[in-house]
PDB file of C-alpha atoms in Angstrom:
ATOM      1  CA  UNK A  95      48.637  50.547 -16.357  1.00  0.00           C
ATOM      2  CA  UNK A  96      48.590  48.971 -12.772  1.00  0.00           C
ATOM      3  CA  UNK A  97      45.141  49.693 -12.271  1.00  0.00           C
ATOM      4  CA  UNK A  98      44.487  47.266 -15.526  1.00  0.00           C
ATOM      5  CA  UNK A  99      46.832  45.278 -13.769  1.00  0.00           C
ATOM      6  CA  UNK A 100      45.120  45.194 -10.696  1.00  0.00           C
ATOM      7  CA  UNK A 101      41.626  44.514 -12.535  1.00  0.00           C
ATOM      8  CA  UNK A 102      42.746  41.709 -14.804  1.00  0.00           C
ATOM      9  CA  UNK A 103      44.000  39.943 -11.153  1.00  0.00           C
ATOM     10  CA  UNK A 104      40.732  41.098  -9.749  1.00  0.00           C
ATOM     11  CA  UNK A 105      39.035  39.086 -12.778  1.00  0.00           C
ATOM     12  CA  UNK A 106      40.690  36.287 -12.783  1.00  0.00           C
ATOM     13  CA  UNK A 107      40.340  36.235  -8.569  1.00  0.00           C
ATOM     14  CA  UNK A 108      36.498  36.395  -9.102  1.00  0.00           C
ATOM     15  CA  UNK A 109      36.517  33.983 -11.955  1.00  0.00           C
ATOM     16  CA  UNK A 110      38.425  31.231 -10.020  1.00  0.00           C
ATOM     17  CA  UNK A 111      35.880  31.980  -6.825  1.00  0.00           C
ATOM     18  CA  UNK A 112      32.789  31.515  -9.495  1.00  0.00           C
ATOM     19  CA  UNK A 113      34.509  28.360 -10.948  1.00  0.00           C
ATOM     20  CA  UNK A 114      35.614  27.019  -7.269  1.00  0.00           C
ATOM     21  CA  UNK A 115      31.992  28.107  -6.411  1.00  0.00           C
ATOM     22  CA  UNK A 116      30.397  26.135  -9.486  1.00  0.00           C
ATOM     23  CA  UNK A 117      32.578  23.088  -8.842  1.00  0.00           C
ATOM     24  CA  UNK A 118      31.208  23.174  -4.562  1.00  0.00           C
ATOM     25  CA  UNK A 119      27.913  23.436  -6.297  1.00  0.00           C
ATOM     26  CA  UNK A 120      27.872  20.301  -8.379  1.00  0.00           C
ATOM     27  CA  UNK A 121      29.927  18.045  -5.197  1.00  0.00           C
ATOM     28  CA  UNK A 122      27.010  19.315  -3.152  1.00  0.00           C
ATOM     29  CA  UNK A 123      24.348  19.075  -5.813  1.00  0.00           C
ATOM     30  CA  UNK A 124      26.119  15.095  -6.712  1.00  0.00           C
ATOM     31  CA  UNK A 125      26.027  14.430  -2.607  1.00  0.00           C
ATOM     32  CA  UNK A 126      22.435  15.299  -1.998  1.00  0.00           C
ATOM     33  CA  UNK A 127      21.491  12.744  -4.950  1.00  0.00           C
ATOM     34  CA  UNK A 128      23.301  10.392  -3.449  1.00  0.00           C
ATOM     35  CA  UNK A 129      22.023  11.102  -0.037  1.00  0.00           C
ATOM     36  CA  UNK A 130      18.373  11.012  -1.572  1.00  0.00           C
ATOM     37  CA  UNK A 131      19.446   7.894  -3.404  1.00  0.00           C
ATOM     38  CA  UNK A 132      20.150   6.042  -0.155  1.00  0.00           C
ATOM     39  CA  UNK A 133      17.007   7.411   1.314  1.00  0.00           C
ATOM     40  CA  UNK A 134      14.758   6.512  -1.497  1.00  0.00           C
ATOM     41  CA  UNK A 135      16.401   2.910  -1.477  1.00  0.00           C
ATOM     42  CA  UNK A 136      15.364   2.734   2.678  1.00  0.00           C
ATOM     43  CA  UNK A 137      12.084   3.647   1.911  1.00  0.00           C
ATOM     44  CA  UNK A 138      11.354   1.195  -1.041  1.00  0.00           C
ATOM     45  CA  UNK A 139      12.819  -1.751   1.479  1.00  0.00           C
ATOM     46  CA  UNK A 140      10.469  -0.306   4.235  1.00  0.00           C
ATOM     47  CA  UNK A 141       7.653  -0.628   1.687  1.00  0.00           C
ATOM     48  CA  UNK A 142       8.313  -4.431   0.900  1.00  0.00           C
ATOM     49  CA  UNK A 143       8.755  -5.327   4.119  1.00  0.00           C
ATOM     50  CA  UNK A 144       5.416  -3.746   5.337  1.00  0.00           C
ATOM     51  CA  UNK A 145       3.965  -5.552   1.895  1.00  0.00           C
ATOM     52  CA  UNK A 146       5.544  -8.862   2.728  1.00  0.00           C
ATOM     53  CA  UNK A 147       4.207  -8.570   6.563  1.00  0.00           C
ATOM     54  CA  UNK A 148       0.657  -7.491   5.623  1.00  0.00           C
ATOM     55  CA  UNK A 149       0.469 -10.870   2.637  1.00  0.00           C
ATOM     56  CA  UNK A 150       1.602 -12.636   5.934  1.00  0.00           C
ATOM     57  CA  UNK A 151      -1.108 -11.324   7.797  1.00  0.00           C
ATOM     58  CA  UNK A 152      -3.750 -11.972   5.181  1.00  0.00           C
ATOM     59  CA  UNK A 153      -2.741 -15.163   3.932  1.00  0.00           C
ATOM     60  CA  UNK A 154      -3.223 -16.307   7.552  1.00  0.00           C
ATOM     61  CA  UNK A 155      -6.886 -14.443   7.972  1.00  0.00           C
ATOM     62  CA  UNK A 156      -7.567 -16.369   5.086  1.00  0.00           C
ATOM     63  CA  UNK A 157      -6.709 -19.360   6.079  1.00  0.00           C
ATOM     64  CA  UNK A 158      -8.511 -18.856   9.632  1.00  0.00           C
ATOM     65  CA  UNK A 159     -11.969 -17.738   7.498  1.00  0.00           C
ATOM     66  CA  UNK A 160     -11.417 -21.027   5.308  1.00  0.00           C
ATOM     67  CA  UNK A 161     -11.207 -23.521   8.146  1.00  0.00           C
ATOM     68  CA  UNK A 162     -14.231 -21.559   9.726  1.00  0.00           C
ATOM     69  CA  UNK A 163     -16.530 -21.216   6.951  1.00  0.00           C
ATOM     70  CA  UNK A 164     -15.614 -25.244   6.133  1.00  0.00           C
ATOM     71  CA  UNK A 165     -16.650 -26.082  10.074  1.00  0.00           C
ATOM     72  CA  UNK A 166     -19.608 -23.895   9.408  1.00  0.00           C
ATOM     73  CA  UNK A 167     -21.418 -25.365   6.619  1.00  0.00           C
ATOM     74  CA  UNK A 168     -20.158 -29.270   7.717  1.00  0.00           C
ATOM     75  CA  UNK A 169     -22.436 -27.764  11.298  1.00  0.00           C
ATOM     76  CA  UNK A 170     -24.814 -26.602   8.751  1.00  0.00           C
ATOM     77  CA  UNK A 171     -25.447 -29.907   6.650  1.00  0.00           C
ATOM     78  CA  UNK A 172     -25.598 -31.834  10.323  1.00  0.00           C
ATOM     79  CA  UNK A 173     -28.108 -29.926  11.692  1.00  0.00           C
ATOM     80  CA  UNK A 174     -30.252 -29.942   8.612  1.00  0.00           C
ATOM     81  CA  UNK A 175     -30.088 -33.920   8.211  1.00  0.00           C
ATOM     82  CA  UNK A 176     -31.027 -34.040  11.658  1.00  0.00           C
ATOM     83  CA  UNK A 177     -33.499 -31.911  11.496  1.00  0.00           C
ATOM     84  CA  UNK A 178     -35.150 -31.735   8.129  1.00  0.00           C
ATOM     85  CA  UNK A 179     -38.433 -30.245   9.078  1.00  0.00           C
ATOM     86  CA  UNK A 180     -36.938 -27.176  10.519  1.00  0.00           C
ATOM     87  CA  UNK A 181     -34.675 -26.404   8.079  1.00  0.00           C
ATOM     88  CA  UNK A 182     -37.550 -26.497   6.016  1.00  0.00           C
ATOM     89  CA  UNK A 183     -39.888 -23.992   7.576  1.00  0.00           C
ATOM     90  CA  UNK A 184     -36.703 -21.938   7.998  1.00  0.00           C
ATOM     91  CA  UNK A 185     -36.457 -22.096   4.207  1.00  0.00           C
ATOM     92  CA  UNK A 186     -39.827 -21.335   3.564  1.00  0.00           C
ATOM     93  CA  UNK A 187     -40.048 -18.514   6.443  1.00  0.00           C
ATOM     94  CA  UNK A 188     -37.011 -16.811   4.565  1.00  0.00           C
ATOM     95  CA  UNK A 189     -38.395 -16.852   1.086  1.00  0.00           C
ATOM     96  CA  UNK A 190     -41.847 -15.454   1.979  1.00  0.00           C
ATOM     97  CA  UNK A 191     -40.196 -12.562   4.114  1.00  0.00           C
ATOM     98  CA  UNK A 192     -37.943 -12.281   0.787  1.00  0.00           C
ATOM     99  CA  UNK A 193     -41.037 -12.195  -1.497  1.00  0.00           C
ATOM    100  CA  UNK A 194     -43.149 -10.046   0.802  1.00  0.00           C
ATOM    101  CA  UNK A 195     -40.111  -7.134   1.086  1.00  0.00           C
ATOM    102  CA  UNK A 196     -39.711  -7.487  -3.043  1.00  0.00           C
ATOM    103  CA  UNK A 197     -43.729  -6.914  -2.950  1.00  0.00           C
ATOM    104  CA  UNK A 198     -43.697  -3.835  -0.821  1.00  0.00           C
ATOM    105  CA  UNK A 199     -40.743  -2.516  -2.706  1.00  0.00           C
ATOM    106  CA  UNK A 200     -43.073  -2.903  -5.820  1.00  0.00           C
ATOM    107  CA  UNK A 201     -45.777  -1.506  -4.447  1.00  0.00           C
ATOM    108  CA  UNK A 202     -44.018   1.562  -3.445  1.00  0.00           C
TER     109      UNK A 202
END
């Protein structure tokens, strides 16, 4: 009779270290979410900054290619009032070299 004794105490030893066990389990199980929680929310704000700096970044390239490809073709227009007979040839030099690659391409 004591060694059933001793066994049911054994038992219910083992089933409160299981159940204390179990509970540790879901603390550390409920602190790692949290901890990946926190580290998922770091990462998402490190995203949208980087995203808000790089918009920065193009929004000002695009604005520096703007005012540059404005300056070019006002440059452009001059020059080709002033000088209509050489824009001309130009023009004329560029479309044969166009036609005569789109002829050998034929050809071929």
């Amino acid at each position: 009779m004591a060694n059933t004794s001793l066994r049911k105490a054994s038992l219910q030893s083992m089933e409160a270290e299981i159940e204390s066990l179990l509970k540790s389990l879901e603390n550390l199980k409920s602190d790692a979410s949290d901890e990946s929680l926190k580290t998922l929310k770091s990462l998402k704000g490190n995203a949208e900054n980087a995203l808000r700096h790089s918009r920065s970044l193009l929004s000002d390239a695009y604005e520096e290619v703007k005012v540059k490809t404005r300056e070019t073709g006002i440059a452009t227009r001059d020059y080709a009032q002033q000088h209509p007979w050489t824009t001309t040839g130009v023009a004329v030099g560029a479309l044969g070299l166009l036609a005569a690659y789109l002829l050998c391409k034929r050809s071929r």
